[in-house]
Every structure is written in structure tokens, then in C-alpha cells.
mmCIF file of C-alpha atoms in Angstrom:
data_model
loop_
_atom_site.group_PDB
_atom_site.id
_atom_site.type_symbol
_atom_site.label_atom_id
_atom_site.label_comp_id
_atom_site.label_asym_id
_atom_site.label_seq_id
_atom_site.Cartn_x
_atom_site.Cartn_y
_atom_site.Cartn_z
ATOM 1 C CA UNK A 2 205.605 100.862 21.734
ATOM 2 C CA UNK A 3 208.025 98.950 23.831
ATOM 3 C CA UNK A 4 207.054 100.708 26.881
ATOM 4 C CA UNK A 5 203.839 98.683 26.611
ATOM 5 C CA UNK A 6 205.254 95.184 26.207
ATOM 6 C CA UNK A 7 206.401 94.294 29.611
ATOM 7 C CA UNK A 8 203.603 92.188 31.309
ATOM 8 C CA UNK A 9 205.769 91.755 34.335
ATOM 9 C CA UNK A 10 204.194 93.533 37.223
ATOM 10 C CA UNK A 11 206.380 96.402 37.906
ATOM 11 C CA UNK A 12 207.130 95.249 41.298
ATOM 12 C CA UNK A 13 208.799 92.319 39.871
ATOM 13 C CA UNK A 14 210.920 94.322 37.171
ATOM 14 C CA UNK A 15 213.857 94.819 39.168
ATOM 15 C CA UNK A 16 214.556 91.312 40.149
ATOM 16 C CA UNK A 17 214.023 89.528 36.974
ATOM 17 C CA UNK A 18 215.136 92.335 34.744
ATOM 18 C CA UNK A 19 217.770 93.985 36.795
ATOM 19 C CA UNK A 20 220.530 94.267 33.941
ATOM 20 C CA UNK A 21 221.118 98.076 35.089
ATOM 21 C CA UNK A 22 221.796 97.328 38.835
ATOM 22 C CA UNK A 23 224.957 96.739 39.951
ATOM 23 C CA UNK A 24 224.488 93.158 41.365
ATOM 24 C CA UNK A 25 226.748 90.447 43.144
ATOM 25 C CA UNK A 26 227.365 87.164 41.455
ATOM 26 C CA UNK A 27 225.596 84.584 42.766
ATOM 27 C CA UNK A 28 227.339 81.613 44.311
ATOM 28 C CA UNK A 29 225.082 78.482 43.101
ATOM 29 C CA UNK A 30 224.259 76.222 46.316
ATOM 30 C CA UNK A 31 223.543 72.305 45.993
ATOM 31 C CA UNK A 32 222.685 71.210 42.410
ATOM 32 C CA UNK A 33 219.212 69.652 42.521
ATOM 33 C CA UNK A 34 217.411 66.870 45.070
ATOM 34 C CA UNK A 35 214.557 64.722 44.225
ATOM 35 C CA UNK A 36 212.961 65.731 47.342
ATOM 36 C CA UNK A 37 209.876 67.444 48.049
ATOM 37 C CA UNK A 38 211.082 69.990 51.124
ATOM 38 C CA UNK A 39 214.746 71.747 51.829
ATOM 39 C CA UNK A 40 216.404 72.849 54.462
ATOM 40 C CA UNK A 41 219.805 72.866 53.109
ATOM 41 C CA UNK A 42 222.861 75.669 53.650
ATOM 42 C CA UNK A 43 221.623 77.382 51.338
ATOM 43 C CA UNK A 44 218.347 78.274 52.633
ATOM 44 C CA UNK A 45 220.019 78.624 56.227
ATOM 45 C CA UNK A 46 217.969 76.012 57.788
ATOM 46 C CA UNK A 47 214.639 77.501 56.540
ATOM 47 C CA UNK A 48 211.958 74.596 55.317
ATOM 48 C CA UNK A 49 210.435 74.572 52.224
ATOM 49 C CA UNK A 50 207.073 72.125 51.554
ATOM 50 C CA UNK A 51 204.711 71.878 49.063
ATOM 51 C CA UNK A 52 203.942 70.685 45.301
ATOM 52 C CA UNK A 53 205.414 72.360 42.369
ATOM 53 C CA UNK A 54 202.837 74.315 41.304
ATOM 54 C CA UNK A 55 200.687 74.913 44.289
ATOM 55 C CA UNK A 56 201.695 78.031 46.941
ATOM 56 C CA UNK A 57 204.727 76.727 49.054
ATOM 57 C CA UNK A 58 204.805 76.247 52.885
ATOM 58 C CA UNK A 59 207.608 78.234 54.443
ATOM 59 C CA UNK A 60 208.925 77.614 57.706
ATOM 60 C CA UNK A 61 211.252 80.232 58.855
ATOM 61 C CA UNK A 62 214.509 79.855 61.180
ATOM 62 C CA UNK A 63 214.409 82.800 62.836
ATOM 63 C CA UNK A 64 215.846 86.167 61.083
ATOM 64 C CA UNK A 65 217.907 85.392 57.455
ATOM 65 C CA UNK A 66 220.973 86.569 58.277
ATOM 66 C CA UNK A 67 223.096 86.377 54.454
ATOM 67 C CA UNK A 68 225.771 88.189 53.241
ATOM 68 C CA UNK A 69 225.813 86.770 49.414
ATOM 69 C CA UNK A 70 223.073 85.341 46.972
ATOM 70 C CA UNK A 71 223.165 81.513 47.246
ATOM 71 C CA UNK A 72 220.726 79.233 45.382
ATOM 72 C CA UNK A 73 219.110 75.429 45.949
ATOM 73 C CA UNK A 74 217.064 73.113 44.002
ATOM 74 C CA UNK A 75 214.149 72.200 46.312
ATOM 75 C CA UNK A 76 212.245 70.117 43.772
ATOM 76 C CA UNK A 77 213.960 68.358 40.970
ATOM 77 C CA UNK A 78 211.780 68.594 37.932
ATOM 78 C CA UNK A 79 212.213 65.935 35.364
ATOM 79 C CA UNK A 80 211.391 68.224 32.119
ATOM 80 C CA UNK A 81 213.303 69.636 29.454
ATOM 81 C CA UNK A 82 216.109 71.581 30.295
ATOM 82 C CA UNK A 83 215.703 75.518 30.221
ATOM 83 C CA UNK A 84 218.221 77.022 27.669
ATOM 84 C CA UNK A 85 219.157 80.338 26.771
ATOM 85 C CA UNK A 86 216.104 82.483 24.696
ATOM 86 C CA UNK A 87 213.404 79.637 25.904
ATOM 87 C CA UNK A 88 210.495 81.824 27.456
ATOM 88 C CA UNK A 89 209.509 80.120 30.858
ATOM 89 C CA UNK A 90 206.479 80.288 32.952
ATOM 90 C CA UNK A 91 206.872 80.641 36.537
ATOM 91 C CA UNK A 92 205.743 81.672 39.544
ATOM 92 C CA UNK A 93 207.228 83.776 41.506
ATOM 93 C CA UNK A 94 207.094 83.701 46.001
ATOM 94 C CA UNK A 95 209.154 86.306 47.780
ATOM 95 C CA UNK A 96 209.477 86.666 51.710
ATOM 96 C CA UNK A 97 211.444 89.492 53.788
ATOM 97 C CA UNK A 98 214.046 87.098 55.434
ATOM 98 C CA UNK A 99 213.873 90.063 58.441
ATOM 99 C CA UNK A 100 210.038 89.917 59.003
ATOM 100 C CA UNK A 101 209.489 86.411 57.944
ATOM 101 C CA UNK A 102 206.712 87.643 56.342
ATOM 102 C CA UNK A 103 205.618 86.860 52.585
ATOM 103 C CA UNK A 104 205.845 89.846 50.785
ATOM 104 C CA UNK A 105 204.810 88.593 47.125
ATOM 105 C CA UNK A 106 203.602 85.982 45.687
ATOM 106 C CA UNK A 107 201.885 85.065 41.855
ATOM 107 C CA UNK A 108 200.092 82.477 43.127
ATOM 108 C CA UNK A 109 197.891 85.405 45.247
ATOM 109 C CA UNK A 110 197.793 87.281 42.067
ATOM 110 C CA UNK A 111 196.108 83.906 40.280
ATOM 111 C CA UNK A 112 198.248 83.775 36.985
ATOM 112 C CA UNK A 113 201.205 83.177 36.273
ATOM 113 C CA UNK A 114 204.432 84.804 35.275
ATOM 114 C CA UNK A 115 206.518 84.210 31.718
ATOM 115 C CA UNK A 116 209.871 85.456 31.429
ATOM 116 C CA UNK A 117 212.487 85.020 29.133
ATOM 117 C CA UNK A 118 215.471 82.937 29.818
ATOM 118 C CA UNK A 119 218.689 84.817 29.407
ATOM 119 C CA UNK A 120 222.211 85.347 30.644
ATOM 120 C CA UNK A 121 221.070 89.004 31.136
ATOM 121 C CA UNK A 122 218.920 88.339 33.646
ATOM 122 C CA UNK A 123 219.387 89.914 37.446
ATOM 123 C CA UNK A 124 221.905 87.842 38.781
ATOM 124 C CA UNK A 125 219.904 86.758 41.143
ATOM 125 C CA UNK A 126 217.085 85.208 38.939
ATOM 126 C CA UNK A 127 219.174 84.033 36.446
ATOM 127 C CA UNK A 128 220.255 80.773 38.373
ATOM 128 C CA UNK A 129 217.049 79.781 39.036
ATOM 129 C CA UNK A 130 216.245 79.661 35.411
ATOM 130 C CA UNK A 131 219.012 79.276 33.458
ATOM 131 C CA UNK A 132 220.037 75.894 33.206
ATOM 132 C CA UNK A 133 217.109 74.302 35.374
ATOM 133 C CA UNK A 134 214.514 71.637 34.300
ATOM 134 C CA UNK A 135 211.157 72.067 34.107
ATOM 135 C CA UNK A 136 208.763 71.245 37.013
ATOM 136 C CA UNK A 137 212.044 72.278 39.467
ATOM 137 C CA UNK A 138 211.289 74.395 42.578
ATOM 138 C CA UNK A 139 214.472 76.162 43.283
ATOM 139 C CA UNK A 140 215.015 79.090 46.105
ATOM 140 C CA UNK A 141 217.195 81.745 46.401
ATOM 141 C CA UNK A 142 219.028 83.791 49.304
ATOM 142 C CA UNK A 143 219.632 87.088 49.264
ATOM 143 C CA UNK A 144 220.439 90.339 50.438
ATOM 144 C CA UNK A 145 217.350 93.067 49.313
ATOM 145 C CA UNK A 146 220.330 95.374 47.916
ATOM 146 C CA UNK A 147 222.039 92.514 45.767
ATOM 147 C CA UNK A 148 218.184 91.528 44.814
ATOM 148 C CA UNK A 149 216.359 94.965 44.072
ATOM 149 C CA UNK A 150 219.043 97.827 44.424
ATOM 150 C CA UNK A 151 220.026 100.240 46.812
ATOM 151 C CA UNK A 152 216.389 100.785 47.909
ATOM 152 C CA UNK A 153 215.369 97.809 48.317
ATOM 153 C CA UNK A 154 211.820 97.223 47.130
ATOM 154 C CA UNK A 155 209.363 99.301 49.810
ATOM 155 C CA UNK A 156 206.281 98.692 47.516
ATOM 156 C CA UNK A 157 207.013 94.944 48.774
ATOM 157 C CA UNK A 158 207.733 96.277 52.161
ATOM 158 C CA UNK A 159 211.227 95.166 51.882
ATOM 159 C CA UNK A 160 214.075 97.440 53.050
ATOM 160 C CA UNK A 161 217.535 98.119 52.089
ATOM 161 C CA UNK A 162 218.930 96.227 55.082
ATOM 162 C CA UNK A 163 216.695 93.302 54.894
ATOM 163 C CA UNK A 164 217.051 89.472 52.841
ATOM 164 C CA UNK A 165 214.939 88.031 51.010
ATOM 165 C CA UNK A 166 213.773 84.579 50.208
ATOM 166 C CA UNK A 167 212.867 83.823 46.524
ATOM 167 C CA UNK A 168 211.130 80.819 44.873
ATOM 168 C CA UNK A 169 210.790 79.812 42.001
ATOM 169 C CA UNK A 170 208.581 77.493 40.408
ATOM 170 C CA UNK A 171 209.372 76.469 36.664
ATOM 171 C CA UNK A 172 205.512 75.363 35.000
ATOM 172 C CA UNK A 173 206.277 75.258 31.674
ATOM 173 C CA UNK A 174 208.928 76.571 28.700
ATOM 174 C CA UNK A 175 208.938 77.516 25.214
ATOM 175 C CA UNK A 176 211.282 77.273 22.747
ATOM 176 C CA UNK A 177 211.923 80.892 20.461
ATOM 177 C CA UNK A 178 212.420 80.926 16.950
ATOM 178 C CA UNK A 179 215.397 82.864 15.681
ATOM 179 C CA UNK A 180 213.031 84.019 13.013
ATOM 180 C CA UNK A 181 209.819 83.435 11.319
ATOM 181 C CA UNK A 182 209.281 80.021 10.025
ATOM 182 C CA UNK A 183 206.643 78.680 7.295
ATOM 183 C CA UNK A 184 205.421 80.012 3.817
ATOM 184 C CA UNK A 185 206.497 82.924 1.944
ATOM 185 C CA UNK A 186 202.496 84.560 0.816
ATOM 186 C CA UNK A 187 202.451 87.052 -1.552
ATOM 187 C CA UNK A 188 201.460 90.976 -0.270
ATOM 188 C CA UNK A 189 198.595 92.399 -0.344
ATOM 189 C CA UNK A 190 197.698 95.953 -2.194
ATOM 190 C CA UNK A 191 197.836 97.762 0.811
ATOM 191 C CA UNK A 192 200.808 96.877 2.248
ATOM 192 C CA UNK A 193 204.045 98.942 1.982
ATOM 193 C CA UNK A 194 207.550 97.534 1.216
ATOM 194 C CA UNK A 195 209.838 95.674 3.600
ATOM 195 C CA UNK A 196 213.620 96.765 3.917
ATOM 196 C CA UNK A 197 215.664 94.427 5.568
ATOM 197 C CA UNK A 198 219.190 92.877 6.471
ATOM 198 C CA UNK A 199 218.945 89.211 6.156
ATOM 199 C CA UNK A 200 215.631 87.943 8.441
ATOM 200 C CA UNK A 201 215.982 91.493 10.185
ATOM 201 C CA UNK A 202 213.425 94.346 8.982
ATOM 202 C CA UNK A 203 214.697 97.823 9.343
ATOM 203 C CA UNK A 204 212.163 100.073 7.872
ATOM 204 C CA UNK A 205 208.855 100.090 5.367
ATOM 205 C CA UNK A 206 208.891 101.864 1.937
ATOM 206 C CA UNK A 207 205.561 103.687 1.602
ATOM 207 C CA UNK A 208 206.876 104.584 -2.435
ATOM 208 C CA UNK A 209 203.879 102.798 -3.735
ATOM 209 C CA UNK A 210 201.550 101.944 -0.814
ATOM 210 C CA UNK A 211 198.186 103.658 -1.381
ATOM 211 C CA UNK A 212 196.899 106.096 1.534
ATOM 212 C CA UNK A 213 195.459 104.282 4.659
ATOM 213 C CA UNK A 214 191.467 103.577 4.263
ATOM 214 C CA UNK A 215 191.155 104.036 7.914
ATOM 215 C CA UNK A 216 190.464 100.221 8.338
ATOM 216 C CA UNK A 217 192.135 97.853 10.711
ATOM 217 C CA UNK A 218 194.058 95.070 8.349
ATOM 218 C CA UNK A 219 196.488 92.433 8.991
ATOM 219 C CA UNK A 220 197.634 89.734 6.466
ATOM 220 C CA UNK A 221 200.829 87.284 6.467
ATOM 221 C CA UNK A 222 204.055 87.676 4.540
ATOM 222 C CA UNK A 223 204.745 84.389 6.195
ATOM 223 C CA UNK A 224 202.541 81.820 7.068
ATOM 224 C CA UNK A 225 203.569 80.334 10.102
ATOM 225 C CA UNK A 226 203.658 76.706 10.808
ATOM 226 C CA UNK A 227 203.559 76.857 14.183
ATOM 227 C CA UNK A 228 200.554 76.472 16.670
ATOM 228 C CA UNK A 229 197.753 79.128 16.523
ATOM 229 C CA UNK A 230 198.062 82.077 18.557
ATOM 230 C CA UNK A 231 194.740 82.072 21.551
ATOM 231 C CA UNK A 232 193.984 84.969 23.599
ATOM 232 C CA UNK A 233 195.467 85.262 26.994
ATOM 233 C CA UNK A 234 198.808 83.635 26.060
ATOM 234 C CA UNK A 235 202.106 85.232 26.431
ATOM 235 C CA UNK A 236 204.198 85.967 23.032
ATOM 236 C CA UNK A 237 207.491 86.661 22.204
ATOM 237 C CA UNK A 238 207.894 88.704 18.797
ATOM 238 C CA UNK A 239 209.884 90.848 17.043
ATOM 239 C CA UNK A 240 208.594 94.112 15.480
ATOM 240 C CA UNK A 241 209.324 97.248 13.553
ATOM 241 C CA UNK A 242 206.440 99.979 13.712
ATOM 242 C CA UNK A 243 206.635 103.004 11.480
ATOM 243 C CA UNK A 244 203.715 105.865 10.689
ATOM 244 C CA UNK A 245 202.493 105.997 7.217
ATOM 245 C CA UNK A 246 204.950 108.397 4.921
ATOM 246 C CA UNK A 247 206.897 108.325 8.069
ATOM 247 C CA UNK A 248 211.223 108.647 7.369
ATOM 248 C CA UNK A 249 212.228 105.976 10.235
ATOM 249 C CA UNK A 250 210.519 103.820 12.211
ATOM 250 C CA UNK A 251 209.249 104.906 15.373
ATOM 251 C CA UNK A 252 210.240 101.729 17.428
ATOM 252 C CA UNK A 253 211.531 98.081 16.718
ATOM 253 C CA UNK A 254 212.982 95.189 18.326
ATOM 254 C CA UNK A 255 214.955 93.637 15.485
ATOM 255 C CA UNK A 256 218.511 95.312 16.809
ATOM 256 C CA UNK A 257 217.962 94.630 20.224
ATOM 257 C CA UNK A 258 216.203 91.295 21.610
ATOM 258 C CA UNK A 259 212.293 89.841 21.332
ATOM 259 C CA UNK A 260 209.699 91.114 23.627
ATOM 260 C CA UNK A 261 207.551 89.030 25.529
ATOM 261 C CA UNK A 262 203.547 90.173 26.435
ATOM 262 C CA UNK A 263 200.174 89.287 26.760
ATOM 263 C CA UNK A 264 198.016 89.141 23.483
ATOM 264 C CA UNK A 265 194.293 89.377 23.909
ATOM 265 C CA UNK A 266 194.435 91.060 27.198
ATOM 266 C CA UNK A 267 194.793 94.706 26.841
ATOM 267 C CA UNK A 268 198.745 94.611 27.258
ATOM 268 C CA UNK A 269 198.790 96.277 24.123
ATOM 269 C CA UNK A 270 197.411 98.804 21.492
ATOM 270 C CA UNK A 271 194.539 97.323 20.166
ATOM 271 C CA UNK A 272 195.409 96.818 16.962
ATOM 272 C CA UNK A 273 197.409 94.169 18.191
ATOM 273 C CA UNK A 274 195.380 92.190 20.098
ATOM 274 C CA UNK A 275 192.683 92.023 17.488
ATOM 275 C CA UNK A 276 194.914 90.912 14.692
ATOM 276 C CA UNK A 277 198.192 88.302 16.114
ATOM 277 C CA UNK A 278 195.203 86.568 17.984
ATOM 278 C CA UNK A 279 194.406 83.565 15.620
ATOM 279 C CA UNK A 280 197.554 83.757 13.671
ATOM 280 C CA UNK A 281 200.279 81.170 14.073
ATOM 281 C CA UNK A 282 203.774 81.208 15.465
ATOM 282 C CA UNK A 283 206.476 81.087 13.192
ATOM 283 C CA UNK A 284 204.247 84.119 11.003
ATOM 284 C CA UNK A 285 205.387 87.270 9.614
ATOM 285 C CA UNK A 286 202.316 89.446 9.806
ATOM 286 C CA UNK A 287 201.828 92.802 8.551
ATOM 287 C CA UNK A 288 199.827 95.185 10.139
ATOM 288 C CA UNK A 289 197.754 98.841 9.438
ATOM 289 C CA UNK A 290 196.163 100.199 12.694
ATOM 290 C CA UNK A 291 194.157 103.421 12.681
ATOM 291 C CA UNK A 292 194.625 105.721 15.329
ATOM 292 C CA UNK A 293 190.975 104.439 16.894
ATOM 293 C CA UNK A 294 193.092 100.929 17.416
ATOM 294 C CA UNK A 295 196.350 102.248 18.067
ATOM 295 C CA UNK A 296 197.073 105.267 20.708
ATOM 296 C CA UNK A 297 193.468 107.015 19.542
ATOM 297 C CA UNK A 298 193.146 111.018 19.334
ATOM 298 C CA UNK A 299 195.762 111.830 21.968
ATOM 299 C CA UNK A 300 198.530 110.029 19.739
ATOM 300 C CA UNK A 301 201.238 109.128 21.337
ATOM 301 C CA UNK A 302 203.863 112.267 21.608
ATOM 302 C CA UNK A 303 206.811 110.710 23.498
ATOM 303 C CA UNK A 304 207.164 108.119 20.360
ATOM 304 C CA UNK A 305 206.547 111.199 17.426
ATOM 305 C CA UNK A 306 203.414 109.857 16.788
ATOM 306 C CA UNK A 307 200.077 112.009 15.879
ATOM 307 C CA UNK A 308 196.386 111.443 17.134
ATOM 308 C CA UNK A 309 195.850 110.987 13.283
ATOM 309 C CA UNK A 310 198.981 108.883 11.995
ATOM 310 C CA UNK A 311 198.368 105.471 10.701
ATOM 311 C CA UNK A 312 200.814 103.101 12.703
ATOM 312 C CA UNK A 313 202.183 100.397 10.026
ATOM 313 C CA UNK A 314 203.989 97.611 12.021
ATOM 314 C CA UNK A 315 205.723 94.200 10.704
ATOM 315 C CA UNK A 316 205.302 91.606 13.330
ATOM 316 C CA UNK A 317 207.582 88.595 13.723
ATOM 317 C CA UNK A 318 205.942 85.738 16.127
ATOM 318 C CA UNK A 319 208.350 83.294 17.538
ATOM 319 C CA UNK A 320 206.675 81.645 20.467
ATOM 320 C CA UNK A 321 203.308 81.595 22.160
ATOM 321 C CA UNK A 322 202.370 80.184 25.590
#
């Protein structure tokens, strides 16, 4: 189930998720200016223009020759600060320093990008998040290798040997619950048992749960008392899904970290997006899928589960924007 809750384009996975690539440190550049454009040493004379929020206006100067990551605030943003576990919505522009072309850019793509805020971030992302305020515009310098790997990123039309350019505009963050937060509700008949270590679940006991009816259900353990959850926004849970009469579960989040995705929006089984849209963060909802809403007839073989299995899952919502 994990597999299917990135909703990070692929092409952007390396540089805002690149915990497995051996990146340089980056060397932060100036700490923030109220202006509106940059051309500062950290940008190497290039000249940044534009609103937060709106495509920027690059200006190249000539071929980016850098050795190291560097990073500048081009726009100061006077909103909250961005701490460690918010979940931020950005866009994302990226030029090949060697072309001086662009070679990506969200606001093309029309939507925006939410990613988590978090000291494991590529090292190269993480300073122009971490620590910023909302509203900034902040850039980034960097080699393609310390940004995307060894290969650089050819589906981008970067090489190996080339820089790139990265900006950053912070729209809007959320703050994550630790764990769900409202009204303990009582179970319903169909539901099986929760096991868990303090607000962590780590597997359903199906000892007295009846056999699945073959319906699609949902209910809350805990009534949230957050906002309610609307199609198309991005949501940070965690989860534990397990088969019905299965031995372990099949996937979960609880002993690693939340995952972010877009509900409503066919980011997900189903199941999923028919039954956390409408329910409110800070809920602990519990879920039966048939195999119709889950992975269907084909099942879903790499995660031991059959074209006929039931998928139970306990969902934990703790942030929606």
C-alpha cells in the first residue's frame, strides 16, 4: 500500500526525497531579504523576479558554474515559520544551470506540490523548507550530482555534469498531529479488534469479527475535531492494513513516519478515497474494503494479498490541505 502514497511526481522524488543518495551538505547563503528579485552570491549573479506564487522570471548569467549547494531567500515571507513534521505546499521551478533552460516547473503542471517538512529531506531541499516562513521564495544552487545522484535526472534533460537552479515557493503549511485527536466512539459489529502500543496500532484481532459482507464500510473509533476532510486535498495519515483472518499486517506506517497523498483523486485504492473524504482530521477511522474497492480480481501479489481478500485498514488522519 505504501507504494501508492507518494503523490510526488516521480521526477521530483529524488530531490525532495533523496535520503538514499549520498549528498553534500549544503552551505546556507544569505538569510532572507524583503525584496522582490535576487541576484546575490548565491545565485552567481543570476536574477530572480516575480510574485510568490506566480511562475518566476529567470534571468541567467551565462553558464552556472558551482561546485557546492548554496541557498538564498529571494522573497521574505511574513508567515508562520515551517517546523519539523509541518506538511508544506510548494511549488517547485528547476532550470539546467548549463542550458539555461527550464527544465521543470509545477506551475506548468497547474497544481501544486505538498511535501513534508523534515530533517530527512535531500540535502538540498531541506534548506529551503526547513526553517523558512511561509510566503518565502528561496533558490538553490547546485551541482545535478549533489541534487539528483550520479545520473543526474535525464527525464528532466539534466546531466551528470550539469547545475541546476531550484526554487522554491512556500504557499501554505500544515501543522501534523502526533496522533489522533477528538472523541473516543464506540465500535461497530463489524469491526475487528485493535492491538496497539500506546497511540501506535500494530495489528487487528479478527477473534470475534464476523466474516466480511462484501460491503464497503468505514466508521470512527475517534471522532476527530479537526476540519473536514474535501476531495482533492493532500493528507498525511498513519495506517495499518491487514487481510481478514490474516496473521500480520500486510503494510503500516505506525513504525516508520506518516504518509502524505491525495484523497479523492485516484492516488489511492478506492476504498480510500470513498471513505476518509468527509471525515475530519484528528479521526481514527476504521475501514473494510472489498476487493472491487481495493486492488480488484488481480489482488495485489507483491503485498500477499488475494484477488478475493478483504483488506481491513485502521486509518489515523493528522492533517489535511
Amino acid at each position: 500500500m505504501s507504494r501508492r502514497l507518494r503523490r510526488l511526481p516521480v521526477l521530483l522524488l529524488p530531490i525532495v526525497l533523496g535520503a538514499s543518495l549520498v549528498a553534500c551538505g549544503s552551505d546556507s547563503g544569505s538569510d532572507g531579504s524583503d525584496s522582490d528579485s535576487s541576484s546575490g552570491d548565491a545565485l552567481h549573479g543570476i536574477t530572480i523576479t516575480g510574485d510568490v506564487g506566480k511562475a518566476p522570471k529567470v534571468d541567467w548569467n551565462g553558464k552556472l558554474d558551482v561546485s557546492k549547494t548554496d541557498s538564498e531567500v529571494v522573497t521574505k515571507g511574513d508567515g508562520d515559520k515551517i517546523a519539523e513534521g509541518d506538511q508544506v505546499v510548494t511549488h517547485i521551478w528547476i532550470g539546467n544551470g548549463a542550458t539555461q533552460k527550464q527544465a521543470y516547473s509545477t506551475y506548468d503542471e497547474g497544481q501544486t506540490q505538498t511535501i513534508p517538512a523534515s530533517s530527512d529531506l535531500n540535502p538540498v531541499f531541506k534548506d529551503a523548507v526547513l526553517d523558512q516562513t511561509v510566503g518565502s521564495r528561496v533558490a538553490v544552487t547546485a551541482t545535478a550530482a549533489d541534487a539528483f545522484g550520479e545520473s543526474g535526472n535525464p527525464d528532466m534533460g539534466i546531466g551528470n555534469k550539469d547545475s541546476v537552479l531550484i526554487i522554491v515557493d512556500l504557499i501554505d503549511s500544515t501543522k501534523v498531529l502526533d496522533a489522533p485527536q477528538g472523541k473516543e466512539q464506540p465500535a461497530p459489529s463489524w469491526a475487528p479488534g485493535l492491538t496497539t502500543d500506546g497511540d501506535k496500532v500494530t495489528g487487528l484481532d479478527f477473534s470475534k469479527a464476523p466474516k466480511p459482507n462484501g460491503k464497503l464500510l468505514s466508521a470512527a473509533l475517534i471522532e476527530g475535531d479537526g476540519d473536514v476532510v474535501k476531495k482533492g486535498q493532500t493528507i498525511t495519515v498513519n495506517y495499518l492494513g491487514q487481510v481478514y483472518k490474516g496473521a500480520k499486517p500486510f503494510d503500516e506506517s505506525y513504525s516508520k513516519s506518516p504518509a502524505s497523498f491525495a484523497i479523492g483523486a485516484g492516488a489511492v485504492i478506492p476504498g480510500w478515497d470513498k471513505t476518509l473524504v468527509g471525515a475530519k482530521v484528528g479521526s481514527r477511522m476504521i475501514l473494510a474494503i472489498p476487493p472491487a474497492e481495493g486492488y480488484g480480481d488481480q489482488g495485489n501479489a507483491q503485498a500477499g494479498i488475494k484477488g478475493t481478500d478483504t483488506l481491513y485498514f485502521v486509518v489515523d488522519i493528522l492533517a489535511a490541505s
